[in-house]
Amino acid sequence: MISVNVYNESGLARLPKKLITSIVSTVCSEEKITVADIRIILVTDEEIHRINKQYLQHDYPTDVITFQIEAKPLEGEIYISADTALLQAKEYNVTISNEILRLSVHGILHLAGYDDDTSEKRLMMSNLESKYLNEIK
């Protein structure tokens, strides 16, 4: 069973909770994840900066941070910056909801074992993000 909980701690954007739950379930199914407890938390740039610095020793805000808490059964938390998502939505000419969905997929792919530490891996993840986003349209 896939459990998805979505929280908006940013106060900056409305969260498409039903779409997030749907796309997370789709990605988990396609990636052969059958049992998972996933929390997606929308935060401010200030909060994601604090998390990034405290846990990853990176002194800057970012768009999404994923923490795998347990491997089996899969348990993880995905923090998404609403501020950065809004900026990226404008840059990519998409809605804020679409960008939050993309970042949710990105986080799930990290939980599924994908990495984006090289240009080839980033391209593979980007292609998978597009594939999953197109499946819910």
Tab-separated table of N, CA and C in Angstrom:
chain	number	residue	atom	x	y	z
A	1	MET	N	0.832	-1.169	0.000
A	1	MET	CA	0.000	0.000	0.000
A	1	MET	C	0.888	1.248	0.000
A	2	ILE	N	0.502	2.231	-0.768
A	2	ILE	CA	1.224	3.492	-0.851
A	2	ILE	C	0.465	4.535	-0.035
A	3	SER	N	1.142	5.099	0.955
A	3	SER	CA	0.558	6.165	1.763
A	3	SER	C	1.266	7.471	1.408
A	4	VAL	N	0.474	8.475	1.031
A	4	VAL	CA	1.030	9.777	0.660
A	4	VAL	C	0.361	10.845	1.511
A	5	ASN	N	1.161	11.611	2.209
A	5	ASN	CA	0.654	12.735	2.994
A	5	ASN	C	1.311	14.002	2.479
A	6	VAL	N	0.502	15.014	2.231
A	6	VAL	CA	0.982	16.267	1.653
A	6	VAL	C	0.686	17.398	2.635
A	7	TYR	N	1.711	18.197	2.914
A	7	TYR	CA	1.578	19.294	3.873
A	7	TYR	C	2.057	20.596	3.244
A	8	ASN	N	1.340	21.660	3.503
A	8	ASN	CA	1.754	22.981	3.027
A	8	ASN	C	2.127	23.829	4.234
A	9	GLU	N	3.419	23.942	4.474
A	9	GLU	CA	3.908	24.753	5.587
A	9	GLU	C	4.403	26.112	5.106
A	10	SER	N	4.240	26.387	3.816
A	10	SER	CA	4.773	27.623	3.237
A	10	SER	C	3.781	28.777	3.278
A	11	GLY	N	2.504	28.465	3.140
A	11	GLY	CA	1.502	29.510	3.034
A	11	GLY	C	1.603	30.305	1.747
A	12	LEU	N	2.415	29.836	0.805
A	12	LEU	CA	2.694	30.598	-0.411
A	12	LEU	C	1.961	30.113	-1.652
A	13	ALA	N	1.557	28.881	-1.657
A	13	ALA	CA	0.924	28.337	-2.865
A	13	ALA	C	-0.090	27.280	-2.459
A	14	ARG	N	-1.103	27.116	-3.299
A	14	ARG	CA	-2.059	26.028	-3.070
A	14	ARG	C	-1.437	24.749	-3.602
A	15	LEU	N	-1.620	23.698	-2.872
A	15	LEU	CA	-1.070	22.411	-3.280
A	15	LEU	C	-2.120	21.582	-4.002
A	16	PRO	N	-1.767	21.029	-5.162
A	16	PRO	CA	-2.681	20.117	-5.865
A	16	PRO	C	-2.593	18.724	-5.232
A	17	LYS	N	-3.152	18.583	-4.014
A	17	LYS	CA	-2.967	17.365	-3.225
A	17	LYS	C	-3.434	16.105	-3.942
A	18	LYS	N	-4.599	16.155	-4.587
A	18	LYS	CA	-5.106	14.956	-5.273
A	18	LYS	C	-4.190	14.559	-6.425
A	19	LEU	N	-3.719	15.551	-7.183
A	19	LEU	CA	-2.809	15.254	-8.292
A	19	LEU	C	-1.471	14.728	-7.785
A	20	ILE	N	-0.976	15.303	-6.689
A	20	ILE	CA	0.283	14.815	-6.118
A	20	ILE	C	0.127	13.363	-5.692
A	21	THR	N	-0.944	13.051	-4.986
A	21	THR	CA	-1.185	11.675	-4.550
A	21	THR	C	-1.284	10.738	-5.740
A	22	SER	N	-1.979	11.168	-6.785
A	22	SER	CA	-2.138	10.356	-7.989
A	22	SER	C	-0.803	10.106	-8.680
A	23	ILE	N	-0.013	11.158	-8.848
A	23	ILE	CA	1.245	10.982	-9.575
A	23	ILE	C	2.253	10.179	-8.753
A	24	VAL	N	2.253	10.353	-7.437
A	24	VAL	CA	3.144	9.566	-6.588
A	24	VAL	C	2.776	8.089	-6.696
A	25	SER	N	1.496	7.775	-6.672
A	25	SER	CA	1.047	6.382	-6.819
A	25	SER	C	1.455	5.816	-8.169
A	26	THR	N	1.324	6.621	-9.226
A	26	THR	CA	1.719	6.182	-10.570
A	26	THR	C	3.205	5.881	-10.632
A	27	VAL	N	4.021	6.801	-10.131
A	27	VAL	CA	5.476	6.602	-10.161
A	27	VAL	C	5.847	5.371	-9.345
A	28	CYS	N	5.289	5.226	-8.159
A	28	CYS	CA	5.592	4.063	-7.326
A	28	CYS	C	5.224	2.767	-8.036
A	29	SER	N	4.055	2.732	-8.649
A	29	SER	CA	3.620	1.540	-9.371
A	29	SER	C	4.585	1.202	-10.505
A	30	GLU	N	4.920	2.191	-11.308
A	30	GLU	CA	5.812	1.955	-12.456
A	30	GLU	C	7.231	1.606	-12.021
A	31	GLU	N	7.639	2.107	-10.864
A	31	GLU	CA	8.982	1.826	-10.358
A	31	GLU	C	9.001	0.594	-9.453
A	32	LYS	N	7.877	-0.137	-9.423
A	32	LYS	CA	7.751	-1.394	-8.669
A	32	LYS	C	7.897	-1.202	-7.160
A	33	ILE	N	7.434	-0.053	-6.671
A	33	ILE	CA	7.397	0.197	-5.230
A	33	ILE	C	5.973	-0.114	-4.779
A	34	THR	N	5.814	-1.156	-3.968
A	34	THR	CA	4.467	-1.593	-3.595
A	34	THR	C	4.049	-1.141	-2.200
A	35	VAL	N	5.028	-0.877	-1.343
A	35	VAL	CA	4.730	-0.413	0.007
A	35	VAL	C	5.579	0.821	0.280
A	36	ALA	N	4.912	1.919	0.626
A	36	ALA	CA	5.658	3.149	0.889
A	36	ALA	C	4.851	4.097	1.764
A	37	ASP	N	5.571	4.869	2.544
A	37	ASP	CA	4.990	5.950	3.345
A	37	ASP	C	5.770	7.206	2.968
A	38	ILE	N	5.123	8.088	2.225
A	38	ILE	CA	5.805	9.253	1.669
A	38	ILE	C	5.121	10.528	2.140
A	39	ARG	N	5.943	11.446	2.617
A	39	ARG	CA	5.449	12.755	3.028
A	39	ARG	C	6.059	13.814	2.118
A	40	ILE	N	5.202	14.679	1.581
A	40	ILE	CA	5.651	15.788	0.743
A	40	ILE	C	5.296	17.072	1.484
A	41	ILE	N	6.321	17.891	1.729
A	41	ILE	CA	6.137	19.088	2.544
A	41	ILE	C	6.566	20.313	1.743
A	42	LEU	N	5.638	21.235	1.532
A	42	LEU	CA	5.928	22.489	0.838
A	42	LEU	C	6.370	23.509	1.886
A	43	VAL	N	7.580	24.058	1.687
A	43	VAL	CA	8.157	24.996	2.651
A	43	VAL	C	8.626	26.265	1.937
A	44	THR	N	9.100	27.228	2.709
A	44	THR	CA	9.649	28.464	2.147
A	44	THR	C	11.118	28.261	1.776
A	45	ASP	N	11.666	29.204	1.005
A	45	ASP	CA	13.101	29.176	0.698
A	45	ASP	C	13.930	29.224	1.981
A	46	GLU	N	13.482	30.030	2.933
A	46	GLU	CA	14.207	30.151	4.201
A	46	GLU	C	14.304	28.797	4.899
A	47	GLU	N	13.203	28.046	4.922
A	47	GLU	CA	13.192	26.742	5.589
A	47	GLU	C	14.016	25.714	4.824
A	48	ILE	N	13.901	25.683	3.502
A	48	ILE	CA	14.671	24.688	2.739
A	48	ILE	C	16.163	25.013	2.804
A	49	HIS	N	16.499	26.302	2.897
A	49	HIS	CA	17.894	26.715	3.080
A	49	HIS	C	18.420	26.158	4.405
A	50	ARG	N	17.622	26.302	5.454
A	50	ARG	CA	18.013	25.789	6.771
A	50	ARG	C	18.225	24.273	6.729
A	51	ILE	N	17.296	23.553	6.090
A	51	ILE	CA	17.394	22.091	5.972
A	51	ILE	C	18.629	21.714	5.160
A	52	ASN	N	18.841	22.397	4.052
A	52	ASN	CA	19.974	22.116	3.169
A	52	ASN	C	21.297	22.315	3.913
A	53	LYS	N	21.376	23.376	4.693
A	53	LYS	CA	22.600	23.670	5.446
A	53	LYS	C	22.799	22.667	6.583
A	54	GLN	N	21.725	22.397	7.327
A	54	GLN	CA	21.827	21.517	8.492
A	54	GLN	C	22.154	20.071	8.120
A	55	TYR	N	21.491	19.542	7.097
A	55	TYR	CA	21.632	18.116	6.795
A	55	TYR	C	22.577	17.808	5.638
A	56	LEU	N	22.744	18.743	4.718
A	56	LEU	CA	23.576	18.473	3.541
A	56	LEU	C	24.804	19.381	3.455
A	57	GLN	N	24.947	20.284	4.426
A	57	GLN	CA	26.064	21.218	4.474
A	57	GLN	C	26.168	22.079	3.212
A	58	HIS	N	25.032	22.425	2.614
A	58	HIS	CA	24.964	23.328	1.464
A	58	HIS	C	24.314	24.621	1.952
A	59	ASP	N	25.032	25.723	1.856
A	59	ASP	CA	24.559	26.986	2.423
A	59	ASP	C	23.792	27.817	1.396
A	60	TYR	N	22.702	27.241	0.879
A	60	TYR	CA	21.850	27.943	-0.084
A	60	TYR	C	20.503	27.222	-0.170
A	61	PRO	N	19.485	27.946	-0.613
A	61	PRO	CA	18.192	27.281	-0.838
A	61	PRO	C	18.256	26.440	-2.112
A	62	THR	N	17.337	25.527	-2.247
A	62	THR	CA	17.245	24.689	-3.447
A	62	THR	C	15.769	24.419	-3.712
A	63	ASP	N	15.463	23.729	-4.798
A	63	ASP	CA	14.057	23.493	-5.126
A	63	ASP	C	13.458	22.304	-4.389
A	64	VAL	N	14.224	21.235	-4.245
A	64	VAL	CA	13.678	20.020	-3.626
A	64	VAL	C	14.792	19.260	-2.905
A	65	ILE	N	14.460	18.729	-1.740
A	65	ILE	CA	15.376	17.884	-0.972
A	65	ILE	C	14.606	16.630	-0.579
A	66	THR	N	15.242	15.482	-0.785
A	66	THR	CA	14.608	14.203	-0.486
A	66	THR	C	15.402	13.459	0.577
A	67	PHE	N	14.711	12.949	1.571
A	67	PHE	CA	15.335	12.128	2.603
A	67	PHE	C	14.677	10.760	2.606
A	68	GLN	N	15.489	9.714	2.448
A	68	GLN	CA	14.976	8.360	2.609
A	68	GLN	C	15.185	7.991	4.076
A	69	ILE	N	14.088	7.722	4.758
A	69	ILE	CA	14.157	7.404	6.181
A	69	ILE	C	14.347	5.903	6.372
A	70	GLU	N	13.639	5.110	5.588
A	70	GLU	CA	13.759	3.650	5.597
A	70	GLU	C	13.758	3.157	4.158
A	71	ALA	N	14.458	2.051	3.913
A	71	ALA	CA	14.485	1.481	2.567
A	71	ALA	C	13.354	0.474	2.361
A	72	LYS	N	13.135	-0.409	3.338
A	72	LYS	CA	12.101	-1.436	3.206
A	72	LYS	C	11.335	-1.547	4.507
A	73	PRO	N	10.069	-1.244	4.557
A	73	PRO	CA	9.321	-0.597	3.482
A	73	PRO	C	9.796	0.845	3.301
A	74	LEU	N	9.640	1.329	2.095
A	74	LEU	CA	10.119	2.659	1.750
A	74	LEU	C	9.405	3.725	2.568
A	75	GLU	N	10.195	4.572	3.199
A	75	GLU	CA	9.652	5.720	3.921
A	75	GLU	C	10.536	6.913	3.598
A	76	GLY	N	9.895	8.015	3.209
A	76	GLY	CA	10.694	9.178	2.868
A	76	GLY	C	9.947	10.480	2.995
A	77	GLU	N	10.740	11.551	3.034
A	77	GLU	CA	10.191	12.899	3.080
A	77	GLU	C	10.769	13.700	1.929
A	78	ILE	N	9.902	14.463	1.273
A	78	ILE	CA	10.308	15.313	0.157
A	78	ILE	C	9.928	16.741	0.519
A	79	TYR	N	10.937	17.590	0.637
A	79	TYR	CA	10.714	19.010	0.938
A	79	TYR	C	10.828	19.796	-0.360
A	80	ILE	N	9.817	20.606	-0.644
A	80	ILE	CA	9.785	21.410	-1.868
A	80	ILE	C	9.680	22.875	-1.473
A	81	SER	N	10.546	23.702	-2.053
A	81	SER	CA	10.476	25.138	-1.795
A	81	SER	C	9.406	25.767	-2.675
A	82	ALA	N	8.389	26.343	-2.045
A	82	ALA	CA	7.325	27.025	-2.794
A	82	ALA	C	7.876	28.254	-3.510
A	83	ASP	N	8.807	28.972	-2.858
A	83	ASP	CA	9.402	30.165	-3.473
A	83	ASP	C	10.132	29.803	-4.766
A	84	THR	N	10.979	28.785	-4.684
A	84	THR	CA	11.753	28.371	-5.852
A	84	THR	C	10.849	27.751	-6.906
A	85	ALA	N	9.851	26.986	-6.487
A	85	ALA	CA	8.908	26.400	-7.450
A	85	ALA	C	8.198	27.494	-8.235
A	86	LEU	N	7.832	28.576	-7.560
A	86	LEU	CA	7.166	29.690	-8.237
A	86	LEU	C	8.091	30.347	-9.260
A	87	LEU	N	9.341	30.576	-8.886
A	87	LEU	CA	10.316	31.162	-9.817
A	87	LEU	C	10.546	30.250	-11.020
A	88	GLN	N	10.685	28.951	-10.755
A	88	GLN	CA	10.922	28.003	-11.844
A	88	GLN	C	9.699	27.871	-12.737
A	89	ALA	N	8.519	27.935	-12.158
A	89	ALA	CA	7.291	27.871	-12.963
A	89	ALA	C	7.262	29.031	-13.953
A	90	LYS	N	7.625	30.212	-13.487
A	90	LYS	CA	7.678	31.374	-14.387
A	90	LYS	C	8.745	31.181	-15.455
A	91	GLU	N	9.914	30.685	-15.041
A	91	GLU	CA	11.023	30.466	-15.976
A	91	GLU	C	10.659	29.438	-17.050
A	92	TYR	N	9.979	28.353	-16.663
A	92	TYR	CA	9.623	27.274	-17.591
A	92	TYR	C	8.275	27.508	-18.260
A	93	ASN	N	7.606	28.603	-17.882
A	93	ASN	CA	6.301	28.951	-18.453
A	93	ASN	C	5.254	27.851	-18.215
A	94	VAL	N	5.198	27.393	-16.957
A	94	VAL	CA	4.207	26.400	-16.536
A	94	VAL	C	3.511	26.938	-15.287
A	95	THR	N	2.452	26.274	-14.879
A	95	THR	CA	1.762	26.691	-13.657
A	95	THR	C	2.573	26.268	-12.431
A	96	ILE	N	2.319	26.931	-11.319
A	96	ILE	CA	2.970	26.549	-10.066
A	96	ILE	C	2.594	25.113	-9.696
A	97	SER	N	1.357	24.716	-9.950
A	97	SER	CA	0.932	23.334	-9.669
A	97	SER	C	1.744	22.340	-10.476
A	98	ASN	N	1.964	22.639	-11.752
A	98	ASN	CA	2.748	21.749	-12.606
A	98	ASN	C	4.178	21.629	-12.093
A	99	GLU	N	4.755	22.735	-11.664
A	99	GLU	CA	6.131	22.688	-11.165
A	99	GLU	C	6.212	21.922	-9.849
A	100	ILE	N	5.232	22.090	-8.979
A	100	ILE	CA	5.212	21.323	-7.730
A	100	ILE	C	5.060	19.833	-8.030
A	101	LEU	N	4.241	19.492	-9.009
A	101	LEU	CA	4.108	18.081	-9.415
A	101	LEU	C	5.438	17.547	-9.932
A	102	ARG	N	6.123	18.339	-10.771
A	102	ARG	CA	7.415	17.900	-11.320
A	102	ARG	C	8.415	17.664	-10.193
A	103	LEU	N	8.466	18.573	-9.246
A	103	LEU	CA	9.399	18.420	-8.131
A	103	LEU	C	9.014	17.233	-7.246
A	104	SER	N	7.732	16.954	-7.121
A	104	SER	CA	7.282	15.763	-6.381
A	104	SER	C	7.776	14.497	-7.069
A	105	VAL	N	7.630	14.443	-8.389
A	105	VAL	CA	8.119	13.288	-9.155
A	105	VAL	C	9.629	13.161	-8.987
A	106	HIS	N	10.335	14.281	-9.073
A	106	HIS	CA	11.790	14.274	-8.916
A	106	HIS	C	12.170	13.641	-7.571
A	107	GLY	N	11.483	14.049	-6.519
A	107	GLY	CA	11.757	13.492	-5.200
A	107	GLY	C	11.465	12.004	-5.112
A	108	ILE	N	10.363	11.575	-5.697
A	108	ILE	CA	10.014	10.144	-5.694
A	108	ILE	C	11.063	9.339	-6.452
A	109	LEU	N	11.533	9.881	-7.569
A	109	LEU	CA	12.572	9.178	-8.333
A	109	LEU	C	13.836	9.005	-7.494
A	110	HIS	N	14.189	10.016	-6.696
A	110	HIS	CA	15.331	9.855	-5.787
A	110	HIS	C	15.051	8.726	-4.795
A	111	LEU	N	13.836	8.683	-4.246
A	111	LEU	CA	13.495	7.607	-3.313
A	111	LEU	C	13.544	6.243	-3.991
A	112	ALA	N	13.264	6.211	-5.295
A	112	ALA	CA	13.288	4.955	-6.055
A	112	ALA	C	14.710	4.549	-6.440
A	113	GLY	N	15.687	5.400	-6.110
A	113	GLY	CA	17.076	5.028	-6.358
A	113	GLY	C	17.778	5.784	-7.467
A	114	TYR	N	17.086	6.705	-8.113
A	114	TYR	CA	17.712	7.480	-9.184
A	114	TYR	C	18.560	8.601	-8.594
A	115	ASP	N	19.622	8.945	-9.320
A	115	ASP	CA	20.505	10.031	-8.923
A	115	ASP	C	20.613	11.044	-10.043
A	116	ASP	N	21.026	12.254	-9.703
A	116	ASP	CA	21.201	13.289	-10.728
A	116	ASP	C	22.550	13.988	-10.569
A	117	ASP	N	23.569	13.178	-10.229
A	117	ASP	CA	24.887	13.741	-9.974
A	117	ASP	C	25.774	13.850	-11.216
A	118	THR	N	25.257	13.443	-12.376
A	118	THR	CA	25.963	13.652	-13.646
A	118	THR	C	24.956	14.185	-14.662
A	119	SER	N	25.452	14.745	-15.750
A	119	SER	CA	24.537	15.282	-16.768
A	119	SER	C	23.699	14.170	-17.392
A	120	GLU	N	24.270	12.985	-17.563
A	120	GLU	CA	23.512	11.864	-18.132
A	120	GLU	C	22.383	11.428	-17.194
A	121	LYS	N	22.685	11.352	-15.913
A	121	LYS	CA	21.669	10.954	-14.938
A	121	LYS	C	20.590	12.030	-14.804
A	122	ARG	N	21.007	13.305	-14.858
A	122	ARG	CA	20.028	14.404	-14.805
A	122	ARG	C	19.071	14.316	-15.987
A	123	LEU	N	19.618	14.034	-17.175
A	123	LEU	CA	18.786	13.906	-18.375
A	123	LEU	C	17.816	12.736	-18.228
A	124	MET	N	18.291	11.614	-17.708
A	124	MET	CA	17.414	10.452	-17.517
A	124	MET	C	16.279	10.799	-16.554
A	125	MET	N	16.607	11.467	-15.449
A	125	MET	CA	15.561	11.847	-14.489
A	125	MET	C	14.593	12.848	-15.101
A	126	SER	N	15.108	13.791	-15.862
A	126	SER	CA	14.249	14.785	-16.516
A	126	SER	C	13.279	14.115	-17.486
A	127	ASN	N	13.783	13.139	-18.237
A	127	ASN	CA	12.923	12.401	-19.171
A	127	ASN	C	11.841	11.617	-18.426
A	128	LEU	N	12.207	11.013	-17.304
A	128	LEU	CA	11.217	10.281	-16.504
A	128	LEU	C	10.186	11.233	-15.902
A	129	GLU	N	10.636	12.400	-15.442
A	129	GLU	CA	9.699	13.400	-14.920
A	129	GLU	C	8.666	13.756	-15.986
A	130	SER	N	9.138	14.013	-17.198
A	130	SER	CA	8.229	14.368	-18.301
A	130	SER	C	7.269	13.231	-18.603
A	131	LYS	N	7.796	12.017	-18.620
A	131	LYS	CA	6.958	10.843	-18.898
A	131	LYS	C	5.819	10.745	-17.880
A	132	TYR	N	6.150	10.836	-16.600
A	132	TYR	CA	5.126	10.695	-15.565
A	132	TYR	C	4.151	11.865	-15.565
A	133	LEU	N	4.639	13.072	-15.801
A	133	LEU	CA	3.737	14.228	-15.868
A	133	LEU	C	2.766	14.092	-17.032
A	134	ASN	N	3.246	13.572	-18.153
A	134	ASN	CA	2.370	13.381	-19.319
A	134	ASN	C	1.313	12.313	-19.068
A	135	GLU	N	1.603	11.355	-18.206
A	135	GLU	CA	0.647	10.285	-17.914
A	135	GLU	C	-0.573	10.777	-17.141
A	136	ILE	N	-0.444	11.880	-16.416
A	136	ILE	CA	-1.600	12.356	-15.645
A	136	ILE	C	-2.370	13.449	-16.366
A	137	LYS	N	-1.910	13.844	-17.530
A	137	LYS	CA	-2.608	14.909	-18.276
A	137	LYS	C	-3.701	14.339	-19.137
